[in-house]
Amino acid sequence: MTKRYLFTPGPTPVPPEVLAAVGAPVIHHRSPEFLPVYERVLGRLRDVCRTESDVLLFGSSGTGAFESAVANLVSPGEPHLVVSAGSFGDRWVAMTTQYGADVDVLRYAWGETPDPDDLRARLAEREAKAVWVVHSETSTGVVSDVRALAAAAKEAGALVVVDAVSSLGAVPCETDAWGLDVVVSGSQKALMCPPGLGLAAVSEAALAATGSSPRFYFDWERTRKAQRALDAPVTLPVSLVSGLDVALGLLFEEGIDAAFERHVRLGRAARAGAKALGLELFSPDEDRSAVVTAVRVPDGIDATDVVKGVRDRFGMTLANGQGELKGKIFRLGHIGWFDVFDITTQIAAVELVLAELGADVERGVAVTAALEAFENAPVA
Ligand SMILES: *Cc1c(COP(=O)(O)O)cnc(C)c1O
């Protein structure tokens, strides 16, 4: 028997209280038992998104909720600007293009951090109906300064759409205060639930700017009208909604600011552990990078062998690099239901496997470095 550990930046481990709620007998989505749960979840989602606007809930993955933004906001031929510095940015370039938008791409090498001044300059050259940005680019570990990017977009009069799939609940995302028109996320990352729910916080300005692309299931107005009457437009995944209710309750019990601080400390621990092994970080060595830590493998080692090694030997699932980074980096996840021992467990396993693969890693110091980094220095 092998114990299984899930250490990927999505899906993420789910607390037992949440699993118990998900496993409870199925109730009807229009029953008196479900309506209070539905209402509470919609309110808690507004709280976690820090918005007064409606947060629309879909039975879908994060990509589905993102497609709702594209289907509602993009009309063929319209100018849009997508900021891409990794795999998910590229996905939104492909999706907006597929819907016929005239897409301008502010493109960075994978691993770079988007610069608000670049965005400002690009928007001065060519206007855009909406600017599409990724908050936490999970493929690289970069968390962008969405607040500054949004300010640059607003100056140019563009709507701002944010992919917060891996960031919501892990790092601050102030929908209303930062003027974010659309914030998209999913249940299976920092929100500590199984995959299957997508959400989109949608401002009045975004609702007023919907376009002509065909849509039905993902139509915002239809969904909003039904949600406001607590009458789901389709059969919601009630079990997941019940789980999300419990998960958001846990998040608010900890305190959202305390959760952000925990994520900062987890990021510090992961970076300190990787560096103590003698490895080079791929993601930035900064507190904002609190979602996933991307680490380069030593020369002559393939990250695919590291990921396979920790899985086969210890039952742990770590993330490989995606796309062009496959084999070059591995990623230590730390969003959602993680504590420092989830970091030291990953670090210890990586240390053993790297040593077996013949890498020149320093033995026996990384776990201590990670524990110390977690404890030391208060978070500003
Ligand atoms: C996971 C993720 C997605 C995709 O979400 P799915 O639920 O897999 O569709 C999109 N963007 C980012 C930044 C992610 O981390």
CSV table of C-alpha atoms and ligand atoms in Angstrom, one decimal:
chain,number,residue,atom,x,y,z
A,1,MET,CA,0.0,0.0,0.0
A,2,THR,CA,1.3,3.4,-0.9
A,3,LYS,CA,0.1,6.5,0.7
A,4,ARG,CA,-0.9,9.1,-1.9
A,5,TYR,CA,0.0,12.8,-1.7
A,6,LEU,CA,-1.4,15.5,-4.0
A,7,PHE,CA,1.1,18.4,-4.2
A,8,THR,CA,0.1,19.9,-7.5
A,9,PRO,CA,-1.1,23.5,-7.9
A,10,GLY,CA,-4.5,22.2,-8.9
A,11,PRO,CA,-6.2,20.1,-8.2
A,12,THR,CA,-5.2,20.5,-4.6
A,13,PRO,CA,-5.8,18.5,-1.4
A,14,VAL,CA,-9.3,18.7,0.0
A,15,PRO,CA,-10.0,18.9,3.7
A,16,PRO,CA,-12.0,16.0,5.2
A,17,GLU,CA,-14.8,18.3,6.3
A,18,VAL,CA,-15.2,19.3,2.7
A,19,LEU,CA,-15.1,15.7,1.4
A,20,ALA,CA,-17.7,14.8,4.0
A,21,ALA,CA,-20.0,17.5,2.6
A,22,VAL,CA,-19.4,16.4,-1.0
A,23,GLY,CA,-20.2,12.8,0.0
A,24,ALA,CA,-23.5,13.6,1.7
A,25,PRO,CA,-26.7,12.3,0.1
A,26,VAL,CA,-27.6,14.3,-3.0
A,27,ILE,CA,-30.3,16.9,-2.5
A,28,HIS,CA,-32.4,18.6,-5.2
A,29,HIS,CA,-31.1,21.9,-6.6
A,30,ARG,CA,-34.4,23.6,-6.0
A,31,SER,CA,-35.2,22.1,-2.7
A,32,PRO,CA,-35.5,24.0,0.6
A,33,GLU,CA,-32.5,22.1,1.8
A,34,PHE,CA,-30.3,23.4,-1.0
A,35,LEU,CA,-31.4,27.1,-1.2
A,36,PRO,CA,-29.8,28.3,2.0
A,37,VAL,CA,-26.5,26.6,1.0
A,38,TYR,CA,-26.7,28.2,-2.5
A,39,GLU,CA,-27.4,31.6,-1.0
A,40,ARG,CA,-24.6,31.3,1.5
A,41,VAL,CA,-22.1,30.2,-1.1
A,42,LEU,CA,-23.0,33.1,-3.5
A,43,GLY,CA,-22.5,35.5,-0.6
A,44,ARG,CA,-19.2,33.9,0.5
A,45,LEU,CA,-18.0,34.0,-3.1
A,46,ARG,CA,-18.6,37.8,-3.1
A,47,ASP,CA,-16.6,38.1,0.1
A,48,VAL,CA,-13.7,36.0,-1.2
A,49,CYS,CA,-13.7,38.0,-4.4
A,50,ARG,CA,-14.0,41.2,-2.4
A,51,THR,CA,-16.9,42.5,-4.6
A,52,GLU,CA,-20.4,43.7,-4.3
A,53,SER,CA,-21.1,42.5,-7.8
A,54,ASP,CA,-22.7,39.1,-8.7
A,55,VAL,CA,-20.4,36.1,-8.7
A,56,LEU,CA,-21.8,33.7,-11.3
A,57,LEU,CA,-21.3,30.1,-10.6
A,58,PHE,CA,-21.1,27.4,-13.3
A,59,GLY,CA,-20.7,23.6,-13.3
A,60,SER,CA,-17.5,23.8,-15.2
A,61,SER,CA,-13.7,23.9,-14.8
A,62,GLY,CA,-11.9,27.3,-14.6
A,63,THR,CA,-11.5,27.3,-18.3
A,64,GLY,CA,-15.2,27.0,-18.7
A,65,ALA,CA,-15.8,30.0,-16.5
A,66,PHE,CA,-13.1,31.8,-18.5
A,67,GLU,CA,-14.9,30.9,-21.7
A,68,SER,CA,-18.0,32.6,-20.3
A,69,ALA,CA,-16.0,35.8,-20.2
A,70,VAL,CA,-14.9,35.3,-23.8
A,71,ALA,CA,-18.4,34.3,-25.0
A,72,ASN,CA,-20.0,37.3,-23.3
A,73,LEU,CA,-17.5,40.0,-24.0
A,74,VAL,CA,-16.0,39.2,-27.4
A,75,SER,CA,-17.7,40.0,-30.7
A,76,PRO,CA,-16.0,39.0,-33.9
A,77,GLY,CA,-13.6,41.6,-35.2
A,78,GLU,CA,-13.3,43.6,-32.0
A,79,PRO,CA,-9.9,44.6,-30.7
A,80,HIS,CA,-8.8,42.9,-27.5
A,81,LEU,CA,-5.4,42.7,-25.8
A,82,VAL,CA,-4.1,39.6,-24.1
A,83,VAL,CA,-1.1,39.7,-21.8
A,84,SER,CA,0.7,36.4,-22.0
A,85,ALA,CA,3.8,35.2,-20.1
A,86,GLY,CA,3.1,31.5,-19.9
A,87,SER,CA,0.8,28.6,-20.7
A,88,PHE,CA,-2.4,30.1,-19.4
A,89,GLY,CA,-1.9,33.4,-21.1
A,90,ASP,CA,-1.4,31.5,-24.3
A,91,ARG,CA,-4.6,29.6,-23.7
A,92,TRP,CA,-6.5,32.9,-23.5
A,93,VAL,CA,-4.8,34.1,-26.7
A,94,ALA,CA,-6.1,31.0,-28.4
A,95,MET,CA,-9.6,31.3,-27.0
A,96,THR,CA,-10.2,34.9,-27.8
A,97,THR,CA,-8.8,34.3,-31.3
A,98,GLN,CA,-11.2,31.3,-31.7
A,99,TYR,CA,-14.1,33.7,-30.9
A,100,GLY,CA,-13.0,35.9,-33.8
A,101,ALA,CA,-11.5,38.8,-31.7
A,102,ASP,CA,-8.8,40.9,-33.3
A,103,VAL,CA,-6.2,39.9,-30.7
A,104,ASP,CA,-3.1,41.9,-29.9
A,105,VAL,CA,-0.8,40.0,-27.7
A,106,LEU,CA,1.6,41.6,-25.2
A,107,ARG,CA,3.9,38.7,-25.0
A,108,TYR,CA,6.7,37.9,-22.6
A,109,ALA,CA,9.0,35.0,-22.4
A,110,TRP,CA,7.7,32.3,-20.0
A,111,GLY,CA,8.7,33.2,-16.5
A,112,GLU,CA,8.9,37.0,-17.0
A,113,THR,CA,6.7,39.3,-15.0
A,114,PRO,CA,4.3,41.6,-17.1
A,115,ASP,CA,5.1,45.3,-16.7
A,116,PRO,CA,2.3,47.8,-16.4
A,117,ASP,CA,4.4,50.4,-18.4
A,118,ASP,CA,4.6,48.0,-21.3
A,119,LEU,CA,0.8,47.6,-21.2
A,120,ARG,CA,0.3,51.4,-21.0
A,121,ALA,CA,2.6,51.8,-24.1
A,122,ARG,CA,0.8,49.1,-26.0
A,123,LEU,CA,-2.6,50.5,-25.3
A,124,ALA,CA,-1.5,53.9,-26.4
A,125,GLU,CA,-0.6,52.4,-29.8
A,126,ARG,CA,-3.8,50.4,-30.2
A,127,GLU,CA,-7.0,50.5,-28.2
A,128,ALA,CA,-8.7,47.4,-26.8
A,129,LYS,CA,-12.2,46.7,-25.6
A,130,ALA,CA,-10.8,44.5,-22.9
A,131,VAL,CA,-7.4,43.6,-21.5
A,132,TRP,CA,-7.0,40.0,-20.4
A,133,VAL,CA,-4.5,39.2,-17.8
A,134,VAL,CA,-3.4,36.2,-15.7
A,135,HIS,CA,-3.0,36.9,-12.0
A,136,SER,CA,-1.0,33.8,-11.0
A,137,GLU,CA,0.6,32.2,-14.1
A,138,THR,CA,0.6,28.7,-12.6
A,139,SER,CA,2.9,27.4,-15.4
A,140,THR,CA,5.8,29.7,-14.2
A,141,GLY,CA,5.1,30.6,-10.6
A,142,VAL,CA,4.9,34.3,-11.4
A,143,VAL,CA,2.2,36.3,-9.6
A,144,SER,CA,1.7,39.6,-11.6
A,145,ASP,CA,0.8,43.0,-10.1
A,146,VAL,CA,-2.8,42.9,-11.2
A,147,ARG,CA,-3.6,46.1,-9.4
A,148,ALA,CA,-1.0,48.0,-11.5
A,149,LEU,CA,-1.9,46.3,-14.7
A,150,ALA,CA,-5.6,47.0,-14.1
A,151,ALA,CA,-4.8,50.7,-13.5
A,152,ALA,CA,-3.0,50.9,-16.8
A,153,ALA,CA,-5.9,49.3,-18.6
A,154,LYS,CA,-8.5,51.6,-16.9
A,155,GLU,CA,-6.5,54.7,-18.0
A,156,ALA,CA,-7.0,53.5,-21.5
A,157,GLY,CA,-10.7,52.9,-21.0
A,158,ALA,CA,-10.5,49.1,-21.4
A,159,LEU,CA,-12.3,46.5,-19.4
A,160,VAL,CA,-10.1,44.3,-17.3
A,161,VAL,CA,-10.6,40.5,-17.2
A,162,VAL,CA,-8.5,38.5,-14.7
A,163,ASP,CA,-7.6,34.8,-14.7
A,164,ALA,CA,-7.5,34.3,-10.9
A,165,VAL,CA,-7.9,30.5,-11.1
A,166,SER,CA,-4.9,29.7,-9.0
A,167,SER,CA,-4.7,32.9,-7.0
A,168,LEU,CA,-8.2,33.5,-5.6
A,169,GLY,CA,-8.0,32.7,-1.8
A,170,ALA,CA,-4.2,32.4,-1.9
A,171,VAL,CA,-3.0,36.0,-2.6
A,172,PRO,CA,-4.9,39.2,-2.3
A,173,CYS,CA,-7.3,39.9,-5.3
A,174,GLU,CA,-9.4,43.0,-4.7
A,175,THR,CA,-12.0,42.9,-7.4
A,176,ASP,CA,-13.8,46.2,-6.6
A,177,ALA,CA,-11.0,48.2,-5.1
A,178,TRP,CA,-8.7,47.5,-8.0
A,179,GLY,CA,-11.4,48.0,-10.6
A,180,LEU,CA,-11.4,44.5,-12.0
A,181,ASP,CA,-14.4,44.0,-14.3
A,182,VAL,CA,-14.2,40.2,-14.4
A,183,VAL,CA,-12.5,37.8,-12.1
A,184,VAL,CA,-12.5,34.1,-13.0
A,185,SER,CA,-11.6,31.2,-10.8
A,186,GLY,CA,-12.3,27.5,-10.1
A,187,SER,CA,-13.0,25.3,-7.2
A,188,GLN,CA,-10.0,23.1,-7.2
A,189,LYS,CA,-7.1,25.4,-6.4
A,190,ALA,CA,-6.9,27.6,-3.4
A,191,LEU,CA,-10.6,27.1,-2.7
A,192,MET,CA,-9.9,23.6,-1.4
A,193,CYS,CA,-12.6,21.8,-3.3
A,194,PRO,CA,-12.7,19.0,-5.9
A,195,PRO,CA,-12.6,20.2,-9.5
A,196,GLY,CA,-16.0,21.0,-11.2
A,197,LEU,CA,-17.1,24.5,-10.2
A,198,GLY,CA,-16.1,27.6,-12.2
A,199,LEU,CA,-16.9,31.2,-11.1
A,200,ALA,CA,-16.9,34.6,-12.6
A,201,ALA,CA,-17.3,37.9,-10.7
A,202,VAL,CA,-18.8,40.3,-13.2
A,203,SER,CA,-19.1,44.1,-12.9
A,204,GLU,CA,-22.0,46.1,-14.2
A,205,ALA,CA,-19.7,47.6,-16.8
A,206,ALA,CA,-18.9,44.2,-18.1
A,207,LEU,CA,-22.5,43.2,-18.2
A,208,ALA,CA,-23.3,46.4,-20.1
A,209,ALA,CA,-20.5,45.5,-22.6
A,210,THR,CA,-21.7,42.0,-23.7
A,211,GLY,CA,-21.3,41.2,-27.4
A,212,SER,CA,-22.7,39.2,-30.2
A,213,SER,CA,-21.0,35.8,-29.8
A,214,PRO,CA,-23.4,32.9,-29.5
A,215,ARG,CA,-23.8,31.5,-26.0
A,216,PHE,CA,-26.4,29.8,-24.0
A,217,TYR,CA,-25.1,27.8,-21.0
A,218,PHE,CA,-22.5,30.4,-20.3
A,219,ASP,CA,-24.8,33.4,-20.9
A,220,TRP,CA,-24.1,35.9,-18.0
A,221,GLU,CA,-27.5,37.7,-18.0
A,222,ARG,CA,-29.4,34.5,-17.9
A,223,THR,CA,-27.3,33.1,-15.2
A,224,ARG,CA,-27.4,36.3,-13.1
A,225,LYS,CA,-31.2,36.5,-13.4
A,226,ALA,CA,-31.6,33.0,-12.2
A,227,GLN,CA,-29.1,33.2,-9.4
A,228,ARG,CA,-30.7,36.4,-8.1
A,229,ALA,CA,-33.9,34.4,-7.7
A,230,LEU,CA,-31.9,31.6,-6.2
A,231,ASP,CA,-33.2,29.5,-9.0
A,232,ALA,CA,-30.2,27.8,-10.7
A,233,PRO,CA,-30.7,27.9,-14.5
A,234,VAL,CA,-29.5,24.3,-14.8
A,235,THR,CA,-28.9,21.5,-12.4
A,236,LEU,CA,-25.9,22.6,-10.4
A,237,PRO,CA,-23.4,20.1,-9.1
A,238,VAL,CA,-25.1,20.4,-5.7
A,239,SER,CA,-22.5,18.2,-4.0
A,240,LEU,CA,-19.7,20.4,-5.0
A,241,VAL,CA,-21.6,23.5,-4.0
A,242,SER,CA,-22.1,22.0,-0.6
A,243,GLY,CA,-18.4,21.3,-0.4
A,244,LEU,CA,-17.6,24.8,-1.5
A,245,ASP,CA,-19.8,26.2,1.3
A,246,VAL,CA,-17.8,24.2,3.9
A,247,ALA,CA,-14.5,25.1,2.3
A,248,LEU,CA,-15.2,28.8,2.2
A,249,GLY,CA,-16.4,28.5,5.8
A,250,LEU,CA,-13.0,27.1,6.7
A,251,LEU,CA,-11.2,29.9,4.8
A,252,PHE,CA,-13.1,32.6,6.7
A,253,GLU,CA,-12.6,30.7,10.0
A,254,GLU,CA,-8.9,31.0,9.5
A,255,GLY,CA,-9.3,34.6,8.2
A,256,ILE,CA,-8.6,35.6,4.7
A,257,ASP,CA,-5.7,37.8,5.7
A,258,ALA,CA,-4.2,34.9,7.8
A,259,ALA,CA,-4.6,32.6,4.8
A,260,PHE,CA,-2.7,35.1,2.6
A,261,GLU,CA,0.1,35.3,5.2
A,262,ARG,CA,0.2,31.5,5.5
A,263,HIS,CA,0.7,31.3,1.7
A,264,VAL,CA,3.5,33.9,1.8
A,265,ARG,CA,5.2,31.8,4.5
A,266,LEU,CA,4.7,28.6,2.5
A,267,GLY,CA,6.3,30.2,-0.5
A,268,ARG,CA,9.3,31.3,1.6
A,269,ALA,CA,9.7,27.8,2.9
A,270,ALA,CA,9.6,26.2,-0.6
A,271,ARG,CA,12.1,28.7,-1.9
A,272,ALA,CA,14.4,28.3,1.1
A,273,GLY,CA,14.2,24.5,0.8
A,274,ALA,CA,15.0,24.5,-2.9
A,275,LYS,CA,17.9,26.9,-2.5
A,276,ALA,CA,19.3,24.9,0.4
A,277,LEU,CA,19.4,21.9,-1.9
A,278,GLY,CA,21.6,23.9,-4.2
A,279,LEU,CA,18.9,24.3,-6.9
A,280,GLU,CA,18.1,27.4,-8.9
A,281,LEU,CA,14.6,28.9,-8.7
A,282,PHE,CA,12.7,29.5,-11.9
A,283,SER,CA,9.9,31.5,-10.3
A,284,PRO,CA,10.8,34.8,-8.8
A,285,ASP,CA,12.4,34.8,-5.3
A,286,GLU,CA,9.8,37.2,-3.9
A,287,ASP,CA,7.0,37.0,-1.4
A,288,ARG,CA,4.3,37.7,-4.0
A,289,SER,CA,5.2,34.3,-5.6
A,290,ALA,CA,3.1,32.5,-3.0
A,291,VAL,CA,1.1,30.1,-5.2
A,292,VAL,CA,3.6,27.7,-6.7
A,293,THR,CA,7.4,27.5,-6.6
A,294,ALA,CA,9.0,26.5,-9.9
A,295,VAL,CA,12.5,25.0,-9.5
A,296,ARG,CA,15.1,24.3,-12.2
A,297,VAL,CA,16.6,20.8,-12.2
A,298,PRO,CA,20.4,20.5,-12.2
A,299,ASP,CA,22.2,20.1,-15.6
A,300,GLY,CA,22.0,16.6,-16.9
A,301,ILE,CA,18.8,15.8,-14.9
A,302,ASP,CA,15.3,15.6,-16.5
A,303,ALA,CA,12.5,17.0,-14.4
A,304,THR,CA,10.3,14.3,-15.8
A,305,ASP,CA,12.4,11.7,-14.0
A,306,VAL,CA,12.2,13.7,-10.7
A,307,VAL,CA,8.4,13.8,-11.0
A,308,LYS,CA,8.2,10.2,-11.9
A,309,GLY,CA,10.6,9.2,-9.1
A,310,VAL,CA,8.7,10.9,-6.3
A,311,ARG,CA,5.5,9.4,-7.7
A,312,ASP,CA,6.7,5.8,-8.1
A,313,ARG,CA,8.8,5.7,-4.8
A,314,PHE,CA,6.6,7.8,-2.5
A,315,GLY,CA,3.2,8.2,-4.0
A,316,MET,CA,3.5,11.9,-4.3
A,317,THR,CA,2.2,13.9,-7.3
A,318,LEU,CA,4.3,16.9,-8.1
A,319,ALA,CA,3.9,19.1,-11.2
A,320,ASN,CA,6.3,18.9,-14.1
A,321,GLY,CA,6.9,22.0,-16.2
A,322,GLN,CA,4.2,22.6,-18.8
A,323,GLY,CA,4.8,23.2,-22.5
A,324,GLU,CA,8.3,24.4,-23.3
A,325,LEU,CA,9.3,24.0,-19.6
A,326,LYS,CA,8.5,20.3,-19.5
A,327,GLY,CA,11.5,18.4,-18.2
A,328,LYS,CA,13.3,21.6,-17.2
A,329,ILE,CA,11.5,22.6,-14.0
A,330,PHE,CA,9.3,20.9,-11.4
A,331,ARG,CA,6.8,22.8,-9.4
A,332,LEU,CA,6.1,22.6,-5.7
A,333,GLY,CA,2.5,23.5,-5.1
A,334,HIS,CA,1.3,25.4,-2.0
A,335,ILE,CA,-2.2,26.7,-2.5
A,336,GLY,CA,-5.2,25.9,-0.4
A,337,TRP,CA,-5.1,23.3,2.3
A,338,PHE,CA,-1.3,23.2,2.8
A,339,ASP,CA,0.9,23.6,5.9
A,340,VAL,CA,4.7,23.7,6.2
A,341,PHE,CA,5.0,19.9,6.5
A,342,ASP,CA,3.5,19.6,3.0
A,343,ILE,CA,6.4,21.7,1.9
A,344,THR,CA,9.1,19.7,3.9
A,345,THR,CA,7.6,16.4,2.7
A,346,GLN,CA,7.9,17.5,-1.0
A,347,ILE,CA,11.5,18.9,-0.4
A,348,ALA,CA,12.6,15.7,1.4
A,349,ALA,CA,11.3,13.5,-1.4
A,350,VAL,CA,12.9,15.6,-4.1
A,351,GLU,CA,16.2,15.5,-2.2
A,352,LEU,CA,16.2,11.7,-2.1
A,353,VAL,CA,15.2,11.3,-5.7
A,354,LEU,CA,17.7,13.9,-7.0
A,355,ALA,CA,20.5,12.2,-5.1
A,356,GLU,CA,19.5,8.9,-6.6
A,357,LEU,CA,19.5,10.4,-10.0
A,358,GLY,CA,23.1,11.4,-9.4
A,359,ALA,CA,22.6,15.1,-8.8
A,360,ASP,CA,25.1,16.9,-6.6
A,361,VAL,CA,22.6,18.1,-3.9
A,362,GLU,CA,23.5,19.1,-0.4
A,363,ARG,CA,22.0,16.4,1.9
A,364,GLY,CA,20.1,17.0,5.1
A,365,VAL,CA,19.8,20.8,5.2
A,366,ALA,CA,16.9,21.7,3.1
A,367,VAL,CA,14.1,20.6,5.4
A,368,THR,CA,15.6,22.7,8.2
A,369,ALA,CA,16.0,25.7,5.9
A,370,ALA,CA,12.3,25.4,4.9
A,371,LEU,CA,11.1,25.1,8.5
A,372,GLU,CA,13.2,28.1,9.5
A,373,ALA,CA,12.0,30.3,6.6
A,374,PHE,CA,8.4,29.5,7.5
A,375,GLU,CA,8.9,30.6,11.1
A,376,ASN,CA,11.2,33.6,10.7
A,377,ALA,CA,10.4,37.2,10.1
A,378,PRO,CA,6.9,38.5,10.2
A,379,VAL,CA,5.1,39.0,7.0
A,380,ALA,CA,4.9,42.7,6.1
B,1,LIG,C1,-5.7,25.7,-13.4
B,1,LIG,C2,-5.7,27.0,-14.1
B,1,LIG,C3,-6.5,27.3,-15.2
B,1,LIG,C4,-7.4,26.2,-15.8
B,1,LIG,O1,-8.4,25.8,-14.9
B,1,LIG,P1,-9.2,24.4,-15.3
B,1,LIG,O2,-10.0,24.3,-14.1
B,1,LIG,O3,-8.2,23.4,-15.4
B,1,LIG,O4,-9.9,24.7,-16.5
B,1,LIG,C5,-6.5,28.5,-15.8
B,1,LIG,N1,-5.7,29.4,-15.4
B,1,LIG,C6,-4.8,29.2,-14.4
B,1,LIG,C7,-3.9,30.3,-14.0
B,1,LIG,C8,-4.8,28.0,-13.7
B,1,LIG,O5,-3.9,27.8,-12.7
